[in-house]
mmCIF file of C-alpha atoms and ligand atoms in Angstrom:
data_model
loop_
_atom_site.group_PDB
_atom_site.id
_atom_site.type_symbol
_atom_site.label_atom_id
_atom_site.label_comp_id
_atom_site.label_asym_id
_atom_site.label_seq_id
_atom_site.Cartn_x
_atom_site.Cartn_y
_atom_site.Cartn_z
ATOM 1 C CA UNK Z 69 99.362 99.364 91.556
ATOM 2 C CA UNK Z 70 101.694 102.015 91.380
ATOM 3 C CA UNK Z 71 103.362 101.786 88.184
ATOM 4 C CA UNK Z 72 106.234 103.895 87.666
ATOM 5 C CA UNK Z 73 108.358 104.788 84.884
ATOM 6 C CA UNK Z 74 112.113 105.418 84.711
ATOM 7 C CA UNK Z 75 112.269 108.799 83.243
ATOM 8 C CA UNK Z 76 116.184 108.964 81.600
ATOM 9 C CA UNK Z 77 116.443 112.768 80.976
ATOM 10 C CA UNK Z 78 116.431 114.787 83.738
ATOM 11 C CA UNK Z 79 118.920 117.230 81.905
ATOM 12 C CA UNK Z 80 116.996 118.728 79.133
ATOM 13 C CA UNK Z 81 118.753 122.001 79.426
ATOM 14 C CA UNK Z 82 122.549 120.920 79.257
ATOM 15 C CA UNK Z 83 122.821 118.195 76.639
ATOM 16 C CA UNK Z 84 125.146 116.000 75.716
ATOM 17 C CA UNK Z 85 125.676 113.917 72.397
ATOM 18 C CA UNK Z 86 123.965 110.665 74.056
ATOM 19 C CA UNK Z 87 121.549 112.453 75.381
ATOM 20 C CA UNK Z 88 120.319 114.445 71.869
ATOM 21 C CA UNK Z 89 120.192 110.691 70.320
ATOM 22 C CA UNK Z 90 118.294 109.171 72.705
ATOM 23 C CA UNK Z 91 115.769 112.816 71.998
ATOM 24 C CA UNK Z 92 114.981 111.947 68.291
ATOM 25 C CA UNK Z 93 113.617 108.501 69.347
ATOM 26 C CA UNK Z 94 110.664 110.210 70.150
ATOM 27 C CA UNK Z 95 108.753 113.175 69.291
ATOM 28 C CA UNK Z 96 107.789 114.083 72.644
ATOM 29 C CA UNK Z 97 112.153 114.607 72.850
ATOM 30 C CA UNK Z 98 112.222 116.293 70.139
ATOM 31 C CA UNK Z 99 109.488 119.142 70.490
ATOM 32 C CA UNK Z 100 110.835 118.753 74.508
ATOM 33 C CA UNK Z 101 114.123 119.437 72.519
ATOM 34 C CA UNK Z 102 113.143 122.336 70.447
ATOM 35 C CA UNK Z 103 110.884 123.853 72.862
ATOM 36 C CA UNK Z 104 113.149 123.411 75.904
ATOM 37 C CA UNK Z 105 110.866 126.071 78.070
ATOM 38 C CA UNK Z 106 108.033 124.357 77.732
ATOM 39 C CA UNK Z 107 109.693 120.922 78.641
ATOM 40 C CA UNK Z 108 107.045 120.363 81.560
ATOM 41 C CA UNK Z 109 104.149 121.037 79.196
ATOM 42 C CA UNK Z 110 105.881 118.340 77.062
ATOM 43 C CA UNK Z 111 105.998 115.961 79.477
ATOM 44 C CA UNK Z 112 102.282 116.030 80.928
ATOM 45 C CA UNK Z 113 100.480 116.209 77.602
ATOM 46 C CA UNK Z 114 102.612 114.166 75.344
ATOM 47 C CA UNK Z 115 103.769 112.135 77.372
ATOM 48 C CA UNK Z 116 100.991 110.360 79.374
ATOM 49 C CA UNK Z 117 103.041 107.450 80.708
ATOM 50 C CA UNK Z 118 105.276 110.076 82.706
ATOM 51 C CA UNK Z 119 101.781 111.902 83.705
ATOM 52 C CA UNK Z 120 101.115 108.577 85.408
ATOM 53 C CA UNK Z 121 104.273 108.555 87.222
ATOM 54 C CA UNK Z 122 103.333 109.106 91.038
ATOM 55 C CA UNK Z 123 106.830 110.685 91.729
ATOM 56 C CA UNK Z 124 107.216 112.963 88.192
ATOM 57 C CA UNK Z 125 110.600 114.546 88.833
ATOM 58 C CA UNK Z 126 110.653 118.235 87.965
ATOM 59 C CA UNK Z 127 113.684 119.655 86.881
ATOM 60 C CA UNK Z 128 115.335 121.865 89.009
ATOM 61 C CA UNK Z 129 117.405 124.864 87.645
ATOM 62 C CA UNK Z 130 120.086 125.516 89.691
ATOM 63 C CA UNK Z 131 122.929 123.422 91.017
ATOM 64 C CA UNK Z 132 122.564 121.510 94.110
ATOM 65 C CA UNK Z 133 125.299 120.430 96.282
ATOM 66 C CA UNK Z 134 125.006 117.431 98.396
ATOM 67 C CA UNK Z 135 127.094 116.095 101.424
ATOM 68 C CA UNK Z 136 127.467 113.177 102.749
ATOM 69 C CA UNK Z 137 128.392 113.184 106.274
ATOM 70 C CA UNK Z 138 129.799 109.984 106.941
ATOM 71 C CA UNK Z 139 129.754 106.602 104.685
ATOM 72 C CA UNK Z 140 126.781 104.432 105.846
ATOM 73 C CA UNK Z 141 128.507 101.371 107.640
ATOM 74 C CA UNK Z 142 131.676 103.205 106.882
ATOM 75 C CA UNK Z 143 132.005 102.003 103.222
ATOM 76 C CA UNK Z 144 132.629 104.778 100.731
ATOM 77 C CA UNK Z 145 131.999 104.834 96.779
ATOM 78 C CA UNK Z 146 133.940 106.944 94.642
ATOM 79 C CA UNK Z 147 132.777 110.455 94.212
ATOM 80 C CA UNK Z 148 135.283 112.076 91.331
ATOM 81 C CA UNK Z 149 133.603 113.630 88.512
ATOM 82 C CA UNK Z 150 129.976 114.809 87.974
ATOM 83 C CA UNK Z 151 128.400 110.881 89.246
ATOM 84 C CA UNK Z 152 124.580 111.906 89.105
ATOM 85 C CA UNK Z 153 125.173 112.570 85.389
ATOM 86 C CA UNK Z 154 127.357 109.926 84.354
ATOM 87 C CA UNK Z 155 125.722 107.105 86.166
ATOM 88 C CA UNK Z 156 122.373 108.309 86.333
ATOM 89 C CA UNK Z 157 121.692 111.411 84.086
ATOM 90 C CA UNK Z 158 120.563 113.519 87.068
ATOM 91 C CA UNK Z 159 121.985 117.077 86.017
ATOM 92 C CA UNK Z 160 123.142 120.033 88.208
ATOM 93 C CA UNK Z 161 123.244 117.520 91.274
ATOM 94 C CA UNK Z 162 127.196 117.299 93.232
ATOM 95 C CA UNK Z 163 127.806 114.833 95.654
ATOM 96 C CA UNK Z 164 130.400 115.505 97.919
ATOM 97 C CA UNK Z 165 132.094 113.479 101.155
ATOM 98 C CA UNK Z 166 134.498 116.688 101.642
ATOM 99 C CA UNK Z 167 133.228 117.864 105.314
ATOM 100 C CA UNK Z 168 135.039 121.202 104.610
ATOM 101 C CA UNK Z 169 132.524 121.963 102.201
ATOM 102 C CA UNK Z 170 129.836 122.347 105.253
ATOM 103 C CA UNK Z 171 129.813 126.077 105.167
ATOM 104 C CA UNK Z 172 128.450 125.856 101.430
ATOM 105 C CA UNK Z 173 126.808 122.835 100.965
ATOM 106 C CA UNK Z 174 122.511 123.051 100.086
ATOM 107 C CA UNK Z 175 122.046 119.544 101.691
ATOM 108 C CA UNK Z 176 123.641 117.677 104.523
ATOM 109 C CA UNK Z 177 122.813 113.781 104.900
ATOM 110 C CA UNK Z 178 123.097 112.383 107.723
ATOM 111 C CA UNK Z 179 122.582 108.300 108.305
ATOM 112 C CA UNK Z 180 121.499 107.178 110.942
ATOM 113 C CA UNK Z 181 124.030 104.127 111.938
ATOM 114 C CA UNK Z 182 126.100 106.458 111.834
ATOM 115 C CA UNK Z 183 124.600 108.749 114.807
ATOM 116 C CA UNK Z 184 124.539 106.175 117.294
ATOM 117 C CA UNK Z 185 126.486 108.419 119.795
ATOM 118 C CA UNK Z 186 124.527 111.057 119.721
ATOM 119 C CA UNK Z 187 125.093 114.546 119.052
ATOM 120 C CA UNK Z 188 128.272 114.502 119.058
ATOM 121 C CA UNK Z 189 128.230 112.725 115.703
ATOM 122 C CA UNK Z 190 126.367 116.128 114.253
ATOM 123 C CA UNK Z 191 128.461 119.280 113.443
ATOM 124 C CA UNK Z 192 126.788 121.476 115.440
ATOM 125 C CA UNK Z 193 129.790 123.596 116.586
ATOM 126 C CA UNK Z 194 129.809 124.616 112.989
ATOM 127 C CA UNK Z 195 127.757 127.935 111.654
ATOM 128 C CA UNK Z 196 124.570 126.113 110.146
ATOM 129 C CA UNK Z 197 123.876 128.312 106.817
ATOM 130 C CA UNK Z 198 120.186 128.894 107.292
ATOM 131 C CA UNK Z 199 118.670 127.459 103.763
ATOM 132 C CA UNK Z 200 121.014 124.412 104.027
ATOM 133 C CA UNK Z 201 118.785 121.605 104.896
ATOM 134 C CA UNK Z 202 119.880 118.637 106.870
ATOM 135 C CA UNK Z 203 118.379 115.008 105.811
ATOM 136 C CA UNK Z 204 117.708 111.935 108.659
ATOM 137 C CA UNK Z 205 118.318 108.891 106.549
ATOM 138 C CA UNK Z 206 117.535 105.556 107.339
ATOM 139 C CA UNK Z 207 116.789 101.980 105.484
ATOM 140 C CA UNK Z 208 116.020 100.418 108.678
ATOM 141 C CA UNK Z 209 112.600 99.778 110.253
ATOM 142 C CA UNK Z 210 112.061 101.433 113.776
ATOM 143 C CA UNK Z 211 113.438 98.708 115.755
ATOM 144 C CA UNK Z 212 116.658 99.603 114.625
ATOM 145 C CA UNK Z 213 116.725 103.166 114.992
ATOM 146 C CA UNK Z 214 117.641 103.721 118.282
ATOM 147 C CA UNK Z 215 118.191 107.072 120.473
ATOM 148 C CA UNK Z 216 116.196 109.427 118.477
ATOM 149 C CA UNK Z 217 115.245 111.745 120.942
ATOM 150 C CA UNK Z 218 118.253 113.803 121.376
ATOM 151 C CA UNK Z 219 117.952 114.341 117.460
ATOM 152 C CA UNK Z 220 114.721 116.249 117.981
ATOM 153 C CA UNK Z 221 114.718 119.627 115.625
ATOM 154 C CA UNK Z 222 117.412 119.545 114.099
ATOM 155 C CA UNK Z 223 116.925 117.816 110.581
ATOM 156 C CA UNK Z 224 114.602 119.229 107.787
ATOM 157 C CA UNK Z 225 113.863 115.989 105.591
ATOM 158 C CA UNK Z 226 113.692 112.573 106.123
ATOM 159 C CA UNK Z 227 114.753 110.066 103.851
ATOM 160 C CA UNK Z 228 113.796 106.277 103.810
ATOM 161 C CA UNK Z 229 111.892 103.250 102.334
ATOM 162 C CA UNK Z 230 108.584 104.962 103.640
ATOM 163 C CA UNK Z 231 106.063 106.384 101.436
ATOM 164 C CA UNK Z 232 105.604 109.616 103.300
ATOM 165 C CA UNK Z 233 109.261 110.425 103.859
ATOM 166 C CA UNK Z 234 110.499 113.703 102.291
ATOM 167 C CA UNK Z 235 112.840 111.924 100.031
ATOM 168 C CA UNK Z 236 111.166 108.176 99.383
ATOM 169 C CA UNK Z 237 114.196 105.232 98.653
ATOM 170 C CA UNK Z 238 112.924 102.073 98.132
ATOM 171 C CA UNK Z 239 114.809 98.988 98.190
ATOM 172 C CA UNK Z 240 113.103 98.536 94.699
ATOM 173 C CA UNK Z 241 110.408 99.360 92.283
ATOM 174 C CA UNK Z 242 108.029 98.064 90.027
ATOM 175 C CA UNK Z 243 107.621 99.608 86.513
ATOM 176 C CA UNK Z 244 105.828 99.186 83.292
ATOM 177 C CA UNK Z 245 107.901 97.367 80.565
ATOM 178 C CA UNK Z 246 108.346 93.944 80.006
ATOM 179 C CA UNK Z 247 110.797 92.138 82.813
ATOM 180 C CA UNK Z 248 113.814 91.448 80.829
ATOM 181 C CA UNK Z 249 115.246 88.248 83.191
ATOM 182 C CA UNK Z 250 114.030 85.161 81.227
ATOM 183 C CA UNK Z 251 111.968 82.832 83.494
ATOM 184 C CA UNK Z 252 111.666 79.075 82.471
ATOM 185 C CA UNK Z 253 108.276 78.254 82.552
ATOM 186 C CA UNK Z 254 109.184 74.379 84.256
ATOM 187 C CA UNK Z 255 112.381 74.371 85.997
ATOM 188 C CA UNK Z 256 112.556 71.251 87.446
ATOM 189 C CA UNK Z 257 113.262 72.802 90.723
ATOM 190 C CA UNK Z 258 114.943 70.526 93.259
ATOM 191 C CA UNK Z 259 113.656 71.767 96.380
ATOM 192 C CA UNK Z 260 109.997 73.582 97.802
ATOM 193 C CA UNK Z 261 111.336 76.453 99.923
ATOM 194 C CA UNK Z 262 114.649 78.260 100.839
ATOM 195 C CA UNK Z 263 115.058 80.924 103.605
ATOM 196 C CA UNK Z 264 118.400 83.131 103.866
ATOM 197 C CA UNK Z 265 118.426 84.595 107.896
ATOM 198 C CA UNK Z 266 121.375 85.981 109.385
ATOM 199 C CA UNK Z 267 120.111 87.234 112.468
ATOM 200 C CA UNK Z 268 117.262 84.848 113.771
ATOM 201 C CA UNK Z 269 115.636 85.854 116.773
ATOM 202 C CA UNK Z 270 113.132 83.751 118.595
ATOM 203 C CA UNK Z 271 110.892 86.568 119.423
ATOM 204 C CA UNK Z 272 110.447 87.985 115.813
ATOM 205 C CA UNK Z 273 107.209 87.098 114.459
ATOM 206 C CA UNK Z 274 109.039 85.547 111.213
ATOM 207 C CA UNK Z 275 110.838 82.823 113.402
ATOM 208 C CA UNK Z 276 107.361 81.615 114.829
ATOM 209 C CA UNK Z 277 106.074 81.002 111.070
ATOM 210 C CA UNK Z 278 109.172 79.377 110.295
ATOM 211 C CA UNK Z 279 108.821 76.814 113.461
ATOM 212 C CA UNK Z 280 105.499 76.267 112.766
ATOM 213 C CA UNK Z 281 105.776 75.800 108.621
ATOM 214 C CA UNK Z 282 108.374 73.269 109.183
ATOM 215 C CA UNK Z 283 106.429 71.076 110.537
ATOM 216 C CA UNK Z 284 104.584 70.623 107.335
ATOM 217 C CA UNK Z 285 107.592 71.373 104.627
ATOM 218 C CA UNK Z 286 110.720 71.307 104.451
ATOM 219 C CA UNK Z 287 112.406 74.509 104.459
ATOM 220 C CA UNK Z 288 115.847 75.139 103.152
ATOM 221 C CA UNK Z 289 117.774 77.457 105.606
ATOM 222 C CA UNK Z 290 120.720 79.427 104.338
ATOM 223 C CA UNK Z 291 122.893 82.269 106.202
ATOM 224 C CA UNK Z 292 124.714 83.177 109.020
ATOM 225 C CA UNK Z 293 122.133 81.540 111.864
ATOM 226 C CA UNK Z 294 122.032 78.290 110.185
ATOM 227 C CA UNK Z 295 125.718 78.418 109.950
ATOM 228 C CA UNK Z 296 125.367 77.980 105.777
ATOM 229 C CA UNK Z 297 126.007 81.527 105.228
ATOM 230 C CA UNK Z 298 125.809 82.185 100.805
ATOM 231 C CA UNK Z 299 128.210 83.770 99.106
ATOM 232 C CA UNK Z 300 126.809 87.298 97.215
ATOM 233 C CA UNK Z 301 127.547 84.816 93.494
ATOM 234 C CA UNK Z 302 126.285 81.808 94.916
ATOM 235 C CA UNK Z 303 122.930 83.653 96.900
ATOM 236 C CA UNK Z 304 120.580 84.051 93.944
ATOM 237 C CA UNK Z 305 121.072 80.212 91.963
ATOM 238 C CA UNK Z 306 120.591 78.893 95.220
ATOM 239 C CA UNK Z 307 117.481 80.474 95.756
ATOM 240 C CA UNK Z 308 116.632 79.765 92.360
ATOM 241 C CA UNK Z 309 116.849 75.722 93.080
ATOM 242 C CA UNK Z 310 113.568 76.605 94.989
ATOM 243 C CA UNK Z 311 109.903 76.651 93.504
ATOM 244 C CA UNK Z 312 109.163 79.574 96.845
ATOM 245 C CA UNK Z 313 111.490 81.767 99.054
ATOM 246 C CA UNK Z 314 110.315 83.144 102.601
ATOM 247 C CA UNK Z 315 110.793 87.080 101.923
ATOM 248 C CA UNK Z 316 110.330 87.620 105.579
ATOM 249 C CA UNK Z 317 111.476 90.901 107.078
ATOM 250 C CA UNK Z 318 113.056 91.098 110.445
ATOM 251 C CA UNK Z 319 110.241 93.339 111.438
ATOM 252 C CA UNK Z 320 106.695 94.352 110.493
ATOM 253 C CA UNK Z 321 106.977 98.102 110.009
ATOM 254 C CA UNK Z 322 104.867 100.305 107.542
ATOM 255 C CA UNK Z 323 106.423 100.299 103.843
ATOM 256 C CA UNK Z 324 108.909 98.552 105.347
ATOM 257 C CA UNK Z 325 110.033 95.775 101.965
ATOM 258 C CA UNK Z 326 113.904 95.323 101.949
ATOM 259 C CA UNK Z 327 116.355 93.180 99.253
ATOM 260 C CA UNK Z 328 114.694 90.171 100.930
ATOM 261 C CA UNK Z 329 111.737 90.419 98.405
ATOM 262 C CA UNK Z 330 113.236 92.701 95.652
ATOM 263 C CA UNK Z 331 116.461 90.763 94.771
ATOM 264 C CA UNK Z 332 116.206 87.463 97.411
ATOM 265 C CA UNK Z 333 112.746 86.458 95.587
ATOM 266 C CA UNK Z 334 112.147 88.567 92.535
ATOM 267 C CA UNK Z 335 115.519 88.788 91.003
ATOM 268 C CA UNK Z 336 116.019 84.865 91.607
ATOM 269 C CA UNK Z 337 113.101 84.497 89.782
ATOM 270 C CA UNK Z 338 111.053 82.882 92.518
ATOM 271 C CA UNK Z 339 107.803 83.029 94.380
ATOM 272 C CA UNK Z 340 107.965 85.214 97.646
ATOM 273 C CA UNK Z 341 105.471 84.047 100.358
ATOM 274 C CA UNK Z 342 106.162 87.301 102.479
ATOM 275 C CA UNK Z 343 105.708 88.793 106.090
ATOM 276 C CA UNK Z 344 106.151 92.105 106.659
ATOM 277 C CA UNK Z 345 103.420 95.391 105.748
ATOM 278 C CA UNK Z 346 100.363 94.685 105.151
ATOM 279 C CA UNK Z 347 98.647 93.091 101.852
ATOM 280 C CA UNK Z 348 97.237 96.450 100.403
ATOM 281 C CA UNK Z 349 101.194 97.522 101.299
ATOM 282 C CA UNK Z 350 102.420 95.187 98.947
ATOM 283 C CA UNK Z 351 99.994 95.397 96.323
ATOM 284 C CA UNK Z 352 100.688 99.129 95.831
ATOM 285 C CA UNK Z 353 104.406 98.429 95.454
ATOM 286 C CA UNK Z 354 104.835 95.140 93.753
ATOM 287 C CA UNK Z 355 103.797 93.615 90.450
ATOM 288 C CA UNK Z 356 100.665 92.299 90.327
ATOM 289 C CA UNK Z 357 99.886 88.776 91.438
ATOM 290 C CA UNK Z 358 103.382 88.416 92.209
ATOM 291 C CA UNK Z 359 103.512 87.335 96.105
ATOM 292 C CA UNK Z 360 101.487 85.164 98.600
ATOM 293 C CA UNK Z 361 101.117 86.701 101.674
ATOM 294 C CA UNK Z 362 101.166 84.835 105.415
ATOM 295 C CA UNK Z 363 99.091 86.904 106.902
ATOM 296 C CA UNK Z 364 96.025 85.166 104.350
ATOM 297 C CA UNK Z 365 95.933 81.655 105.598
ATOM 298 C CA UNK Z 366 94.867 80.993 109.036
ATOM 299 C CA UNK Z 367 97.254 78.582 109.964
ATOM 300 C CA UNK Z 368 100.762 77.729 109.094
ATOM 301 C CA UNK Z 369 99.124 74.607 107.765
ATOM 302 C CA UNK Z 370 96.677 76.208 105.457
ATOM 303 C CA UNK Z 371 100.146 77.570 103.928
ATOM 304 C CA UNK Z 372 102.042 74.772 103.834
ATOM 305 C CA UNK Z 373 99.079 72.872 101.873
ATOM 306 C CA UNK Z 374 98.593 75.812 99.805
ATOM 307 C CA UNK Z 375 102.305 75.777 98.905
ATOM 308 C CA UNK Z 376 102.035 72.181 97.609
ATOM 309 C CA UNK Z 377 99.146 72.482 95.398
ATOM 310 C CA UNK Z 378 100.673 75.660 93.797
ATOM 311 C CA UNK Z 379 104.242 73.705 93.188
ATOM 312 C CA UNK Z 380 102.087 70.589 91.617
ATOM 313 C CA UNK Z 381 99.866 72.731 89.476
ATOM 314 C CA UNK Z 382 102.620 73.915 86.754
ATOM 315 C CA UNK Z 383 99.192 76.615 85.825
ATOM 316 C CA UNK Z 384 98.866 77.559 88.595
ATOM 317 C CA UNK Z 385 102.278 78.503 90.106
ATOM 318 C CA UNK Z 386 103.505 80.161 86.357
ATOM 319 C CA UNK Z 387 100.266 82.420 87.307
ATOM 320 C CA UNK Z 388 102.461 84.212 89.468
ATOM 321 C CA UNK Z 389 104.821 85.363 86.623
ATOM 322 C CA UNK Z 390 102.260 86.857 84.612
ATOM 323 C CA UNK Z 391 103.723 90.003 85.264
ATOM 324 C CA UNK Z 392 107.046 89.741 83.472
ATOM 325 C CA UNK Z 393 104.706 90.201 80.720
ATOM 326 C CA UNK Z 394 103.779 93.724 81.480
ATOM 327 C CA UNK Z 395 106.250 94.543 84.342
ATOM 328 C CA UNK Z 396 109.626 94.904 85.619
ATOM 329 C CA UNK Z 397 111.416 95.747 88.890
ATOM 330 C CA UNK Z 398 113.880 97.906 89.234
ATOM 331 C CA UNK Z 399 116.055 97.620 92.265
ATOM 332 C CA UNK Z 400 118.606 100.353 94.361
ATOM 333 C CA UNK Z 401 121.778 99.438 96.166
ATOM 334 C CA UNK Z 402 124.243 102.085 95.317
ATOM 335 C CA UNK Z 403 124.249 104.742 97.777
ATOM 336 C CA UNK Z 404 125.202 107.482 94.870
ATOM 337 C CA UNK Z 405 122.218 106.720 93.139
ATOM 338 C CA UNK Z 406 119.828 107.271 96.319
ATOM 339 C CA UNK Z 407 121.725 110.243 96.899
ATOM 340 C CA UNK Z 408 121.230 111.745 93.514
ATOM 341 C CA UNK Z 409 117.490 111.285 94.129
ATOM 342 C CA UNK Z 410 117.605 114.221 96.396
ATOM 343 C CA UNK Z 411 117.886 116.198 93.750
ATOM 344 C CA UNK Z 412 115.080 114.551 91.558
ATOM 345 C CA UNK Z 413 112.775 115.525 94.748
ATOM 346 C CA UNK Z 414 114.280 118.800 95.264
ATOM 347 C CA UNK Z 415 111.739 121.048 93.851
ATOM 348 C CA UNK Z 416 108.860 119.359 95.494
ATOM 349 C CA UNK Z 417 110.387 119.360 98.853
ATOM 350 C CA UNK Z 418 109.093 121.612 101.748
ATOM 351 C CA UNK Z 419 111.367 124.483 101.514
ATOM 352 C CA UNK Z 420 111.196 125.275 105.712
ATOM 353 C CA UNK Z 421 110.375 122.235 107.728
ATOM 354 C CA UNK Z 422 111.490 121.307 111.056
ATOM 355 C CA UNK Z 423 111.006 117.593 112.824
ATOM 356 C CA UNK Z 424 110.656 118.804 116.137
ATOM 357 C CA UNK Z 425 110.212 114.997 117.335
ATOM 358 C CA UNK Z 426 111.793 112.359 115.048
ATOM 359 C CA UNK Z 427 111.041 109.811 116.944
ATOM 360 C CA UNK Z 428 107.045 110.069 116.969
ATOM 361 C CA UNK Z 429 107.778 110.091 112.887
ATOM 362 C CA UNK Z 430 109.722 107.127 113.178
ATOM 363 C CA UNK Z 431 107.296 105.039 115.137
ATOM 364 C CA UNK Z 432 104.235 106.522 113.256
HETATM 365 C C1 NAG S 503 126.658 124.557 88.161
HETATM 366 O O1 NAG S 503 127.833 123.349 87.716
HETATM 367 C C2 NAG S 503 128.643 123.707 86.411
HETATM 368 C C3 NAG S 503 129.574 122.445 86.773
HETATM 369 O O2 NAG S 503 130.446 122.649 88.118
HETATM 370 C C4 NAG S 503 129.505 124.878 86.996
HETATM 371 O O3 NAG S 503 130.221 124.862 85.202
HETATM 372 C C5 NAG S 503 128.304 126.227 86.624
HETATM 373 O O4 NAG S 503 128.862 127.387 86.742
HETATM 374 C C6 NAG S 503 127.467 126.261 87.843
HETATM 375 N N1 NAG S 503 126.396 127.096 88.158
HETATM 376 C C7 NAG S 503 126.009 127.840 88.772
HETATM 377 C C8 NAG S 503 124.815 128.552 88.619
HETATM 378 O O5 NAG S 503 126.665 127.942 89.839
HETATM 379 C C1 NAG S 504 137.716 119.790 100.673
HETATM 380 O O1 NAG S 504 137.048 121.231 100.309
HETATM 381 C C2 NAG S 504 138.199 121.912 100.679
HETATM 382 C C3 NAG S 504 137.066 123.563 100.967
HETATM 383 O O2 NAG S 504 136.582 123.882 99.721
HETATM 384 C C4 NAG S 504 139.117 121.991 99.749
HETATM 385 O O3 NAG S 504 139.837 123.380 100.101
HETATM 386 C C5 NAG S 504 139.597 120.841 100.130
HETATM 387 O O4 NAG S 504 140.915 120.787 99.112
HETATM 388 C C6 NAG S 504 139.070 119.546 99.822
HETATM 389 N N1 NAG S 504 139.441 118.665 99.951
HETATM 390 C C7 NAG S 504 139.616 117.796 99.206
HETATM 391 C C8 NAG S 504 140.380 116.038 99.470
HETATM 392 O O5 NAG S 504 138.915 117.619 97.963
HETATM 393 C C1 NAG S 505 111.626 67.031 85.632
HETATM 394 O O1 NAG S 505 112.237 65.809 86.251
HETATM 395 C C2 NAG S 505 111.548 64.734 85.777
HETATM 396 C C3 NAG S 505 111.602 63.352 87.159
HETATM 397 O O2 NAG S 505 113.466 63.883 87.204
HETATM 398 C C4 NAG S 505 111.042 64.195 84.521
HETATM 399 O O3 NAG S 505 110.752 62.875 84.476
HETATM 400 C C5 NAG S 505 110.548 65.757 84.131
HETATM 401 O O4 NAG S 505 110.889 65.042 82.600
HETATM 402 C C6 NAG S 505 111.132 66.673 84.169
HETATM 403 N N1 NAG S 505 111.025 67.637 83.616
HETATM 404 C C7 NAG S 505 111.402 68.703 82.839
HETATM 405 C C8 NAG S 505 110.216 69.752 82.263
HETATM 406 O O5 NAG S 505 112.803 68.656 82.481
HETATM 407 C C1 NAG S 506 116.431 122.990 109.164
HETATM 408 O O1 NAG S 506 116.122 122.830 110.529
HETATM 409 C C2 NAG S 506 116.938 123.733 111.428
HETATM 410 C C3 NAG S 506 117.157 123.317 112.512
HETATM 411 O O2 NAG S 506 115.656 123.124 113.373
HETATM 412 C C4 NAG S 506 115.963 125.187 111.594
HETATM 413 O O3 NAG S 506 116.454 126.276 111.794
HETATM 414 C C5 NAG S 506 116.042 125.351 109.737
HETATM 415 O O4 NAG S 506 115.550 126.785 109.970
HETATM 416 C C6 NAG S 506 115.607 124.661 109.118
HETATM 417 N N1 NAG S 506 115.744 125.342 107.369
HETATM 418 C C7 NAG S 506 115.138 125.249 106.683
HETATM 419 C C8 NAG S 506 115.559 125.666 105.492
HETATM 420 O O5 NAG S 506 114.136 125.108 106.514
#
């Protein structure tokens, strides 16, 4: 279990009033205030929780400007003011989508979807400062990232849900602490399993599992494919009516665990039946004892039998929610939060690096 703590203090050097108040709540933080120069030691020796954290943010000392070349899927967010500081308490991290600032940007981020036209989508006609880092960003599995070959030798960092990306931006993460979401011990759920699917393809692994499973148990299917789309408002309440949710990824790719698990199942408060990367990957990324993995069953019949058994046994069902006492989850949905993460990772990123073969990296 790679539990992570959420640090709110990325900005110990330029304190605001609210941060000062927060600091007074713990000895470490007061020390950190007094001994601002030894803040790193304070983090490590006085707050073991932070020391345990896998992705320990180091505090970068200078301003970092991040230029987002095109908004992912054409949907823009407001960037006025200092969003990283105001929204996420990450300091000295300035986001812009003003492409005229190219020559002064420390980091330029390119989202894969907007590179579909190949090299013509990139500012190759402009003088690229030698210290500037280009980031290739995608939250999609390899199957959706076509045409990578022309992009070889251009990017310095990768930004993805993959744990081995330079900038790791998962769809969600597990943290220590209690889950705030209340769980009703024995809700009378009116159905056994639900599944929301918009792009159903018969050749996908998840389609085969669904087709076999529905021979043994009823499955409530929603989404575009079934012509029963759910609005954002209806999504979680509808899923919450069933005991289990099929968190089936559209492809089984290394570390690819999407909002189908973090939002659809965990936020709805139902037990996820997962199909995606290996059990070991789920164990490393999700709360303990929180899911049922399709690969653990010899057949769809066995899985169906197991689901019926668990649904009929309140105690067994509630076991899947034990983690609510010790862990909580955090989901990421705002592109700005993801972009601000670049600054959190910045001090640890390779100063000079080039992805000579992005295609191989994506498929590795
Ligand atoms: C960093 O940015 C802040 C806010 O724009 C500015 O006041 C400060 O002078 C900058 N520092 C450096 C070293 O450029
Ligand atoms: C974009 O950046 C350029 C160069 O810094 C600046 O002159 C221009 O005013 C900016 N445009 C907007 C809309 O902020
Ligand atoms: C659940 O529903 C059944 C049948 O409708 C009812 O007998 C039972 O008391 C309900 N249980 C709870 C906890 O509401
Ligand atoms: C980033 O990648 C470019 C293109 O390969 C390369 O020329 C440049 O040296 C790299 N920059 C850094 C800082 O590594």
